[in-house]
Coordinates of C-alpha atoms and ligand atoms in Angstrom, one line a residue:
X118 CA -3.7 16.8 25.9
X119 CA -2.6 13.2 26.2
X120 CA -1.3 11.6 23.0
X121 CA -3.7 9.6 20.8
X122 CA -2.9 5.9 21.1
X123 CA -2.0 3.8 18.1
X124 CA -2.1 0.0 17.9
X125 CA 0.4 -1.2 15.3
X126 CA 0.3 -4.7 13.8
X127 CA 3.6 -5.6 12.1
X128 CA 7.1 -4.2 12.7
X129 CA 9.0 -5.1 9.6
X130 CA 10.3 -2.6 7.0
X131 CA 7.0 -0.7 7.0
X132 CA 6.0 -0.9 10.7
X133 CA 9.5 0.1 11.9
X134 CA 9.5 3.1 9.5
X135 CA 6.1 4.0 10.8
X136 CA 7.3 4.1 14.4
X137 CA 10.2 6.4 13.3
X138 CA 7.8 8.7 11.4
X139 CA 5.4 8.9 14.4
X140 CA 8.4 10.1 16.5
X141 CA 9.2 12.8 13.8
X142 CA 5.5 13.8 13.7
X143 CA 5.5 14.3 17.4
X144 CA 8.7 16.4 17.3
X145 CA 7.3 18.6 14.6
X146 CA 3.9 19.0 16.2
X147 CA 5.4 19.8 19.6
X148 CA 2.7 17.9 21.5
X149 CA -0.3 19.1 19.6
X150 CA -2.0 16.0 18.2
X151 CA 0.8 13.8 19.4
X152 CA 0.6 10.1 18.7
X153 CA 1.8 7.2 20.9
X154 CA 2.3 3.7 19.6
X155 CA 1.1 1.8 22.6
X156 CA 1.0 -1.8 21.4
X157 CA 2.9 -3.6 18.6
X158 CA 2.0 -7.0 17.3
X159 CA 5.1 -9.0 16.1
X160 CA 6.0 -12.6 15.2
X161 CA 9.1 -12.7 17.4
X162 CA 8.7 -10.7 20.6
X163 CA 12.3 -11.5 21.8
X164 CA 13.9 -9.2 19.1
X165 CA 14.8 -5.7 20.3
X166 CA 13.3 -3.0 18.2
X167 CA 14.5 0.6 18.1
X168 CA 12.2 3.2 19.5
X169 CA 9.7 0.7 20.9
X170 CA 9.3 0.0 24.6
X171 CA 9.7 -3.7 25.1
X172 CA 6.5 -3.8 27.2
X173 CA 4.4 -2.7 24.2
X174 CA 5.5 -5.7 22.1
X175 CA 3.3 -8.7 21.9
X176 CA 2.8 -11.8 19.7
X177 CA -0.7 -12.4 21.1
X178 CA -3.4 -11.2 18.7
X179 CA -6.0 -11.2 21.5
X180 CA -3.9 -9.0 23.8
X181 CA -3.1 -6.7 20.8
X182 CA -6.8 -6.3 20.0
X183 CA -7.8 -5.7 23.6
X184 CA -5.2 -2.9 24.2
X185 CA -6.7 0.5 24.4
X186 CA -6.0 2.5 21.3
X187 CA -7.8 5.2 19.3
X188 CA -6.7 3.8 15.9
X189 CA -5.5 0.5 14.6
X190 CA -2.7 0.3 11.9
X191 CA -2.0 -2.9 10.1
X192 CA 1.2 -3.7 8.2
X193 CA 1.5 -7.4 8.6
X194 CA 0.5 -8.5 5.1
X195 CA -1.4 -11.7 4.2
X196 CA -5.0 -12.5 5.2
X197 CA -4.6 -13.8 8.7
X198 CA -4.6 -12.3 11.2
X199 CA -4.9 -9.1 9.1
X200 CA -8.6 -9.6 8.3
X201 CA -9.4 -10.4 12.0
X202 CA -7.6 -7.2 13.0
X203 CA -9.6 -5.1 10.5
X204 CA -12.9 -6.5 11.5
X205 CA -12.2 -6.1 15.2
X206 CA -11.0 -2.5 14.7
X207 CA -14.3 -1.6 13.0
X208 CA -16.5 -3.6 15.4
X209 CA -14.9 -1.6 18.3
X210 CA -15.6 1.7 16.5
X211 CA -11.9 2.5 15.7
X212 CA -10.5 3.8 12.4
X213 CA -8.6 1.1 10.6
X214 CA -5.5 2.0 8.5
X215 CA -3.7 -0.6 6.4
X216 CA -1.0 -1.3 3.9
X217 CA -2.6 -4.7 3.1
X218 CA -3.6 -4.9 -0.6
X219 CA -4.7 -8.5 -0.3
X220 CA -7.2 -7.7 2.4
X221 CA -8.5 -4.6 0.7
X222 CA -8.7 -6.3 -2.7
X223 CA -10.7 -9.3 -1.3
X224 CA -12.7 -7.8 1.5
X225 CA -12.5 -4.0 1.0
X226 CA -16.1 -3.6 -0.1
X227 CA -17.5 -5.4 3.0
X228 CA -15.1 -3.6 5.3
X229 CA -16.1 -0.2 3.8
X230 CA -19.8 -1.0 4.3
X231 CA -19.1 -1.9 8.0
X232 CA -17.0 1.3 8.5
X233 CA -19.8 3.4 7.1
X234 CA -22.3 1.6 9.4
X235 CA -20.3 2.3 12.5
X236 CA -19.2 5.8 11.3
X237 CA -15.4 5.4 11.3
X238 CA -12.8 6.0 8.6
X239 CA -10.8 3.3 6.8
X240 CA -7.5 4.2 5.2
X241 CA -5.7 2.2 2.6
X242 CA -3.5 4.7 0.8
X243 CA -0.5 2.6 1.7
X244 CA -1.9 -0.5 -0.1
X245 CA -1.3 1.0 -3.6
X246 CA 1.8 2.9 -4.8
X247 CA 3.2 3.3 -1.3
X248 CA 3.4 7.1 -0.7
X249 CA 1.9 8.1 -4.1
X250 CA -1.5 9.6 -3.2
X251 CA -3.5 7.7 -5.8
X252 CA -6.2 6.5 -3.5
X253 CA -6.9 10.0 -2.2
X254 CA -6.8 11.3 -5.8
X255 CA -9.5 8.7 -6.9
X256 CA -11.5 8.8 -3.7
X257 CA -11.6 12.6 -3.4
X258 CA -10.1 14.8 -6.1
X259 CA -11.5 12.9 -9.0
X260 CA -14.7 11.5 -7.3
X261 CA -16.9 13.7 -9.5
X262 CA -15.1 12.8 -12.8
X263 CA -15.7 9.9 -15.1
X264 CA -12.7 7.5 -15.4
X265 CA -12.3 5.8 -18.7
X266 CA -9.1 3.8 -18.1
X267 CA -6.3 3.5 -15.7
X268 CA -2.8 2.0 -16.3
X269 CA 0.7 1.9 -15.0
X270 CA 3.4 0.2 -13.0
X271 CA 2.1 -1.0 -9.6
X272 CA 4.8 -3.2 -8.4
X273 CA 8.2 -1.9 -7.2
X274 CA 10.0 -5.2 -7.0
X275 CA 9.5 -6.2 -10.6
X276 CA 10.3 -2.7 -11.8
X277 CA 13.5 -2.8 -9.7
X278 CA 14.3 -6.2 -11.2
X279 CA 13.6 -5.2 -14.8
X280 CA 15.6 -2.0 -14.7
X281 CA 18.5 -3.8 -12.9
X282 CA 18.5 -6.3 -15.8
X283 CA 18.6 -3.5 -18.3
X284 CA 21.8 -2.3 -16.6
X285 CA 23.3 -5.7 -16.9
X286 CA 22.6 -7.2 -13.4
X287 CA 21.9 -10.9 -13.0
X288 CA 18.3 -11.9 -12.2
X289 CA 19.0 -13.6 -8.8
X290 CA 21.3 -10.7 -7.6
X291 CA 18.7 -8.1 -8.5
X292 CA 15.9 -10.0 -6.8
X293 CA 18.0 -10.5 -3.7
X294 CA 18.7 -6.8 -3.6
X295 CA 15.0 -6.0 -3.9
X296 CA 14.3 -8.3 -1.0
X297 CA 17.1 -6.7 1.0
X298 CA 15.7 -3.3 0.5
X299 CA 12.3 -4.4 1.8
X300 CA 10.5 -4.0 -1.6
X301 CA 9.5 -7.7 -2.2
X302 CA 6.6 -9.5 -0.6
X303 CA 7.3 -12.3 1.9
X304 CA 6.6 -14.6 -1.0
X305 CA 8.2 -12.7 -4.0
X306 CA 6.5 -14.9 -6.5
X307 CA 3.4 -12.7 -5.8
X308 CA 5.4 -9.8 -7.2
X309 CA 6.8 -11.7 -10.2
X310 CA 3.6 -13.5 -11.2
X311 CA 1.7 -10.2 -11.2
X312 CA -0.6 -11.2 -8.2
X313 CA 0.5 -8.2 -6.1
X314 CA -0.1 -5.8 -9.0
X315 CA -3.5 -7.5 -9.7
X316 CA -4.6 -6.8 -6.1
X317 CA -3.6 -3.2 -6.4
X318 CA -5.4 -2.9 -9.8
X319 CA -8.6 -4.3 -8.3
X320 CA -8.4 -1.6 -5.6
X321 CA -7.9 1.1 -8.1
X322 CA -10.8 -0.3 -10.3
X323 CA -13.0 -0.2 -7.2
X324 CA -12.2 3.5 -6.7
X325 CA -12.4 4.4 -10.4
X326 CA -15.4 2.4 -11.5
X327 CA -17.3 1.3 -8.4
X328 CA -16.9 -2.4 -9.0
X329 CA -16.4 -4.8 -6.1
X330 CA -12.6 -5.3 -6.1
X331 CA -13.1 -9.0 -5.3
X332 CA -15.2 -9.6 -8.4
X333 CA -13.0 -8.0 -11.0
X334 CA -11.3 -10.5 -13.3
X335 CA -7.7 -9.7 -14.0
X336 CA -5.6 -11.7 -16.5
X337 CA -2.1 -12.1 -15.2
X338 CA 1.1 -13.0 -17.2
X339 CA 4.2 -13.5 -15.0
X340 CA 7.4 -11.6 -15.5
X341 CA 10.1 -14.2 -16.6
X342 CA 13.8 -14.3 -17.2
X343 CA 13.1 -14.8 -20.9
X344 CA 12.4 -11.1 -21.7
X345 CA 13.4 -9.8 -25.1
X346 CA 17.2 -9.2 -25.0
X347 CA 18.0 -5.4 -25.0
X348 CA 14.3 -4.5 -24.8
X349 CA 12.9 -2.2 -22.2
X350 CA 10.3 -4.3 -20.4
X351 CA 7.8 -3.2 -17.7
X352 CA 5.2 -5.0 -15.8
X353 CA 2.2 -3.0 -16.9
X354 CA -1.2 -3.1 -15.2
X355 CA -4.3 -1.8 -16.9
X356 CA -8.0 -1.6 -16.4
X357 CA -10.6 -0.1 -18.7
X358 CA -14.3 0.2 -19.3
X359 CA -15.6 -0.7 -22.7
X360 CA -18.9 -2.0 -24.2
X361 CA -18.1 -5.5 -22.9
X362 CA -17.6 -4.4 -19.3
X363 CA -14.6 -3.7 -17.1
X364 CA -11.5 -5.7 -17.7
X365 CA -8.1 -5.8 -16.1
X366 CA -4.7 -7.3 -17.1
X367 CA -1.2 -7.4 -15.7
X368 CA 1.9 -8.6 -17.5
X369 CA 5.3 -7.8 -19.0
X370 CA 5.2 -5.3 -22.0
X371 CA 7.9 -3.9 -24.1
X372 CA 7.7 -0.1 -23.9
X373 CA 9.6 2.7 -25.6
X374 CA 12.6 3.7 -23.5
X375 CA 11.6 7.4 -23.8
X376 CA 8.0 7.0 -22.6
X377 CA 6.5 7.6 -19.1
X378 CA 6.5 3.8 -18.5
X379 CA 10.1 3.4 -19.8
X380 CA 11.4 6.3 -17.7
X381 CA 9.9 4.7 -14.5
X382 CA 12.9 3.0 -13.0
X383 CA 14.0 1.1 -9.9
X384 CA 11.2 0.8 -7.3
X385 CA 9.2 3.6 -9.0
X386 CA 5.5 3.3 -9.7
X387 CA 3.5 5.2 -12.2
X388 CA -0.3 5.5 -12.5
X389 CA -2.0 7.2 -15.5
X390 CA -5.7 7.9 -15.0
X391 CA -7.7 8.8 -18.2
X392 CA -10.7 10.9 -17.3
X393 CA -13.4 12.6 -19.3
X394 CA -13.1 16.0 -17.5
X395 CA -9.6 16.4 -16.3
X396 CA -7.9 14.5 -19.1
X397 CA -4.9 12.3 -18.4
X398 CA -3.6 12.5 -14.9
X399 CA -0.2 11.0 -14.1
X400 CA 1.1 10.2 -10.6
X401 CA 4.5 8.8 -9.9
X402 CA 7.0 8.2 -7.1
X403 CA 8.6 5.4 -5.1
X404 CA 6.1 2.5 -5.1
X405 CA 7.6 0.2 -2.5
X406 CA 9.8 0.4 0.6
X407 CA 9.3 1.0 4.3
X408 CA 9.6 4.8 4.4
X409 CA 7.3 5.6 1.5
X410 CA 4.7 3.1 2.6
X411 CA 4.8 4.3 6.3
X412 CA 4.3 7.9 5.1
X413 CA 1.0 6.8 3.5
X414 CA 0.0 5.0 6.7
X415 CA 0.7 8.1 8.8
X416 CA -1.2 10.3 6.4
X417 CA -4.2 8.0 6.9
X418 CA -3.8 8.0 10.7
X419 CA -3.7 11.8 10.8
X420 CA -6.8 12.0 8.5
X421 CA -8.7 9.2 10.3
X422 CA -8.2 10.9 13.7
X423 CA -9.1 14.3 12.3
X424 CA -5.7 15.9 13.1
X425 CA -5.0 18.9 10.9
X426 CA -1.6 18.9 9.3
X427 CA -1.2 22.5 10.2
X428 CA 0.0 23.8 6.8
X429 CA -2.1 26.0 4.5
X430 CA -5.7 26.9 5.0
Ligands
HSE619 N1 6.0 -6.0 -3.0 C1 5.4 -4.7 -3.2 C2 6.0 -4.1 -4.4 C3 5.5 -3.8 -2.0 O1 7.1 -4.5 -4.7 O2 5.5 -3.2 -5.0 C4 4.7 -2.6 -2.1 O3 3.3 -2.8 -2.2

């Protein structure tokens, strides 16, 4: 059986880790359900990239979209050309898998409607909490349950920064390290201002409460250098349903050191989901970084193409 072809947009920390994990997947699967990354959209096609045939690399969005592939994976970030790629993937009847929280938060509802119309899967596990399976938990495992509230830490960069400050690091050094490790957005002010976490909160609110993610109002307060000295601060995101509707907020909060939030350090993320039936569910793990995010992309590719993982029943 020939490999299933993957079109990959973006080859930064996430895209390059995805290419490595596809190679690992192929080795482990010994040919059954093998994947081949046949085209890679990049900004600078002159750079050499490990594990990718030069002839597969393009900076031409039209050529990328026209290349034959069974699934389209997007890890470029931002709205353009990401949204164009999403719409084209669905219009051509191909599953679309993304790490792009901005696109899902603003256009997820319309894209999901289009995907249902054409009968293909969309996967956006990688858009929230990197490899933490919070999207699958809400979309599948808790789909029957009533969610009352959802809170947690949804941004790895600010968490890395805040915990580095607790250990005595300087703000600029810690932020530079978060960027070097591939956690921060291209524009890190989106992390610090809470806009990245707000997009992720909108996506989770969509899955938890059925609200259009684009219409959810989220109050954001930026993380600043002027945190309480010696205090354990975390950028906390929360959404809950009460008698006045569904409200979201993101901002710095002082938390007890010995709490689930206080114990979430470095690029860790934590999501607490309060449900009527199952009680409080807590999911945690690395919430940013190439490897963790690529793992979620590959999981959605495997699911979107109907390839069984081959473990368990
Ligand atoms: N900039 C994001 C973060 C990347 O730090 O959480 C993962 O979405």
